[in-house]
Amino acid sequence: MTVGIVGLGLIGGSLAKAFKRSEDVRVLVCDVDKSIEQFAVMDGAADGALTPETLSQCSLLLLAAWPRASEDYLRENAPRICRDTVVIDCLGTKRAICAEGFALAEKYGFSFFGGHPMAGTHNSGYRYSSAHLFDGAPMVIVPPRFDDAELLAGVKELLAPVGFGSISFTTAEKHDEMIAFTSQLAHVVSNAYIKSPTAGAHKGFSAGSYKDLTRVAWLNPDMWAELFLENGDNLQRELNCIIASLGSYRDAISSGDAETLRTLLADGAARKKEIDG
């Protein structure tokens, strides 16, 4: 099997390394930085460059560049993609890329799936990629339709060498709604939290709570700005919700209302227990 990977950051690089654990997988890679392409080959994560000429050789094509770059690549190269190729994007939002991908797939005859590997670190770039990043991790897939069991099973088989712990199927709309809460809101809150004037003097006074809350404050601003804006409606709804909740805590503390504050805290603790067990 030949796998093509567009974008060699943390996700693309880790996918390449994961696939290369299988002796029967050939990996071709493409990145705007050609030196990273060359290094990936030297590093043993790839067998060669993914070019317009070699694109048709791919059984699986993974789009792991930033959102606009992935969309541009797919739009430009769709006519060259073989009808037998399965294309899966690996972006953090799904509605825009799936709308583009499904339309191009129908026009040119290849298969397109939205995808989101649910693993990562606060570091970015090929240097932090790992063959084991996705071991046991969930993979979310947005299929073009849900009534073709053979098609869905085929996607699972293609992704098997990566080592995902589970593969689930959903719609682009549901994915973006959920990811606004589970990922994007957390990044915004963490990034805003660290801007407190007090943060500079935290050493010696911080432990697990500080580390947990600030881990994802260290992010790639260009990439995350694209993702936030592509999912702006869902993210704004989540932000409005947390701002309203924080206002309730602030008002209770400001007025010295211990009973209300205890109720707010108890409600939050109960909600955590209800959701996570």
XYZ file of C-alpha atoms in Angstrom:
277
model
C 0.000 0.000 0.000
C 1.218 3.495 -0.837
C 0.217 6.311 1.522
C 0.597 9.955 0.599
C 0.817 12.554 3.365
C 0.452 16.300 2.797
C 1.977 18.340 5.617
C 4.777 17.153 7.898
C 4.035 18.846 11.176
C 3.320 16.986 14.402
C 0.314 15.139 12.972
C 1.612 14.442 9.468
C 5.045 13.445 10.706
C 3.574 11.112 13.311
C 1.290 9.520 10.719
C 4.245 8.925 8.424
C 6.267 7.307 11.208
C 3.292 5.209 12.321
C 2.687 3.848 8.830
C 6.376 3.083 8.322
C 6.195 0.599 11.170
C 4.525 -1.685 8.624
C 6.967 -3.197 6.142
C 4.351 -3.372 3.388
C 3.536 0.371 3.483
C 5.270 2.882 1.215
C 5.014 6.498 2.393
C 5.292 9.529 0.098
C 5.315 12.998 1.665
C 4.769 16.598 0.685
C 5.490 19.784 2.650
C 5.952 23.448 1.766
C 9.385 23.153 3.388
C 11.257 20.795 1.064
C 14.049 20.371 3.599
C 11.555 18.673 5.925
C 10.546 16.321 3.102
C 14.193 15.400 2.615
C 14.767 14.976 6.341
C 11.723 12.694 6.653
C 13.255 10.412 4.016
C 16.637 10.479 5.780
C 14.850 9.857 9.072
C 13.201 6.723 7.706
C 9.689 8.165 8.022
C 9.162 8.374 4.269
C 10.248 6.658 1.081
C 10.132 9.664 -1.195
C 8.346 12.842 -2.240
C 4.648 13.077 -3.015
C 4.489 14.878 -6.349
C 1.796 15.452 -8.995
C 3.363 12.532 -10.859
C 3.319 10.090 -7.915
C -0.065 11.172 -6.523
C -1.950 8.627 -8.618
C 0.023 5.786 -6.964
C -1.562 6.383 -3.551
C -4.162 4.050 -2.119
C -4.592 6.502 0.769
C -3.988 10.258 0.772
C -3.905 12.078 4.117
C -4.220 15.859 4.307
C -2.377 17.046 7.429
C -1.438 20.619 6.505
C -3.179 23.680 7.948
C -6.858 24.114 6.982
C -6.526 26.538 4.070
C -3.399 24.841 2.758
C -5.119 21.442 2.826
C -8.180 22.825 1.062
C -5.984 24.506 -1.583
C -3.987 21.305 -2.130
C -7.110 19.218 -2.596
C -8.699 21.736 -4.946
C -5.534 21.992 -7.065
C -4.771 18.281 -7.219
C -8.236 16.694 -7.315
C -8.037 16.015 -11.075
C -4.857 13.966 -10.534
C -6.221 11.755 -7.747
C -6.944 8.190 -8.828
C -10.530 6.957 -8.600
C -9.366 4.134 -6.313
C -7.718 6.526 -3.836
C -9.258 7.228 -0.445
C -8.611 10.785 0.748
C -8.881 11.610 4.469
C -8.229 15.029 5.941
C -6.781 15.340 9.450
C -7.880 18.879 10.279
C -9.340 20.127 13.544
C -12.608 21.306 11.984
C -14.766 19.433 9.518
C -17.539 21.458 7.886
C -15.450 23.510 5.447
C -13.064 20.765 4.340
C -15.843 18.162 4.088
C -18.023 20.414 1.945
C -15.065 20.941 -0.394
C -13.889 17.324 -0.260
C -17.262 15.684 -0.834
C -17.961 17.944 -3.827
C -14.561 17.301 -5.430
C -14.809 13.561 -4.770
C -18.152 13.409 -6.533
C -16.801 15.395 -9.455
C -13.580 13.395 -9.950
C -14.605 9.957 -8.665
C -12.305 9.365 -5.683
C -13.508 8.736 -2.105
C -13.258 11.468 0.521
C -13.675 11.223 4.293
C -13.312 13.862 6.961
C -11.000 12.757 9.746
C -9.667 13.959 13.078
C -7.020 11.968 14.960
C -7.675 12.798 18.608
C -4.117 13.040 19.883
C -1.444 15.693 20.087
C 0.873 17.705 22.298
C 1.409 21.399 22.995
C 4.488 21.188 20.753
C 4.237 21.512 16.987
C 6.422 20.573 14.057
C 8.038 17.463 12.646
C 10.741 17.412 15.330
C 8.126 16.451 17.922
C 6.424 13.772 15.813
C 6.288 10.208 17.080
C 5.389 6.828 15.635
C 3.440 6.143 18.836
C 1.428 9.383 19.075
C -1.798 7.698 17.963
C -1.388 4.343 19.718
C -4.699 3.714 21.468
C -6.071 7.154 20.534
C -9.548 7.770 19.101
C -9.998 8.629 15.427
C -13.153 10.440 14.332
C -14.318 9.926 10.743
C -16.925 11.890 8.780
C -18.086 9.621 5.930
C -19.899 10.768 2.786
C -22.724 8.399 3.763
C -23.548 6.066 6.634
C -25.336 3.259 4.792
C -22.318 1.503 3.258
C -20.780 -0.901 5.783
C -18.165 -2.089 3.300
C -16.988 1.461 2.673
C -16.645 2.198 6.392
C -14.851 -1.109 7.028
C -12.435 -0.275 4.222
C -11.441 2.975 5.910
C -10.765 1.155 9.172
C -8.552 -1.321 7.329
C -6.550 1.433 5.626
C -5.910 3.162 8.965
C -5.108 -0.024 10.904
C -1.288 0.400 10.771
C -1.539 3.703 12.678
C -2.706 1.943 15.838
C -5.811 3.942 16.729
C -7.650 2.603 19.763
C -11.068 3.326 18.270
C -12.618 4.724 15.100
C -16.008 6.412 15.355
C -18.245 7.963 12.715
C -20.160 11.229 12.930
C -21.304 14.200 10.858
C -19.222 17.297 10.167
C -21.768 19.406 12.060
C -21.695 17.243 15.172
C -17.900 17.043 15.111
C -17.478 20.818 15.002
C -20.071 21.322 17.738
C -18.275 18.911 20.061
C -14.723 20.019 19.246
C -15.611 23.635 20.073
C -16.126 22.455 23.661
C -13.586 19.649 24.098
C -10.634 21.346 22.384
C -11.065 24.887 21.115
C -12.631 26.386 24.240
C -9.908 24.770 26.365
C -7.219 26.394 24.217
C -8.855 29.833 24.413
C -9.322 29.619 28.208
C -5.770 28.397 28.761
C -4.335 31.086 26.494
C -6.341 33.814 28.243
C -5.637 32.510 31.761
C -1.861 32.786 31.387
C -2.183 36.518 30.600
C -2.877 37.359 34.254
C -0.310 39.837 35.648
C 0.171 37.362 38.501
C 1.416 34.611 36.185
C 4.968 35.929 36.072
C 5.445 35.226 39.780
C 3.876 31.744 39.847
C 7.090 29.777 40.507
C 7.080 28.215 43.931
C 3.325 28.671 44.218
C 2.040 26.425 41.438
C 1.517 22.694 41.099
C -0.812 20.396 39.172
C -3.727 22.796 38.731
C -1.553 25.434 37.094
C 0.180 22.919 34.836
C -3.085 21.294 33.760
C -4.766 24.583 32.929
C -1.849 26.185 31.082
C -0.564 23.206 29.072
C -2.316 24.200 25.843
C -1.696 27.949 26.217
C 1.512 27.255 24.292
C 0.083 26.915 20.784
C 0.674 27.849 17.159
C -1.281 31.137 16.832
C -1.555 31.093 13.031
C -2.971 27.579 12.821
C -5.322 27.916 15.780
C -6.642 31.265 14.537
C -7.675 29.509 11.302
C -9.372 26.721 13.236
C -11.190 29.091 15.615
C -12.539 31.227 12.777
C -13.665 28.205 10.739
C -15.707 27.086 13.752
C -16.585 30.551 14.984
C -20.305 29.992 15.522
C -19.826 26.960 17.774
C -16.866 28.470 19.628
C -18.716 31.726 20.291
C -21.603 29.777 21.807
C -19.230 27.962 24.163
C -17.473 31.206 25.067
C -20.788 32.894 25.869
C -21.667 29.959 28.121
C -18.430 30.005 30.118
C -18.387 33.807 30.386
C -21.900 33.702 31.857
C -20.876 30.960 34.281
C -17.754 32.836 35.383
C -19.885 35.909 35.944
C -22.034 33.958 38.399
C -18.977 32.956 40.428
C -17.616 36.510 40.339
C -20.929 37.988 41.496
C -21.254 35.524 44.384
C -17.712 36.283 45.570
C -18.155 40.030 45.123
C -21.301 40.058 47.245
C -19.942 37.650 49.846
C -22.805 35.236 49.086
C -21.423 32.002 50.554
C -24.596 30.003 49.983
C -24.726 30.792 46.257
C -21.009 30.161 45.896
C -21.279 26.776 47.588
C -24.188 25.899 45.307
C -22.221 26.863 42.202
C -19.227 24.807 43.310
C -21.375 21.822 44.249
C -23.176 21.969 40.907
C -19.845 21.948 39.062
C -18.503 19.037 41.059
C -21.727 17.068 40.545
C -21.638 17.773 36.807
C -18.063 16.471 36.576
C -19.051 13.303 38.423
C -22.121 12.858 36.224
C -20.164 13.208 32.994
C -16.946 11.358 33.816
C -18.027 9.036 36.623
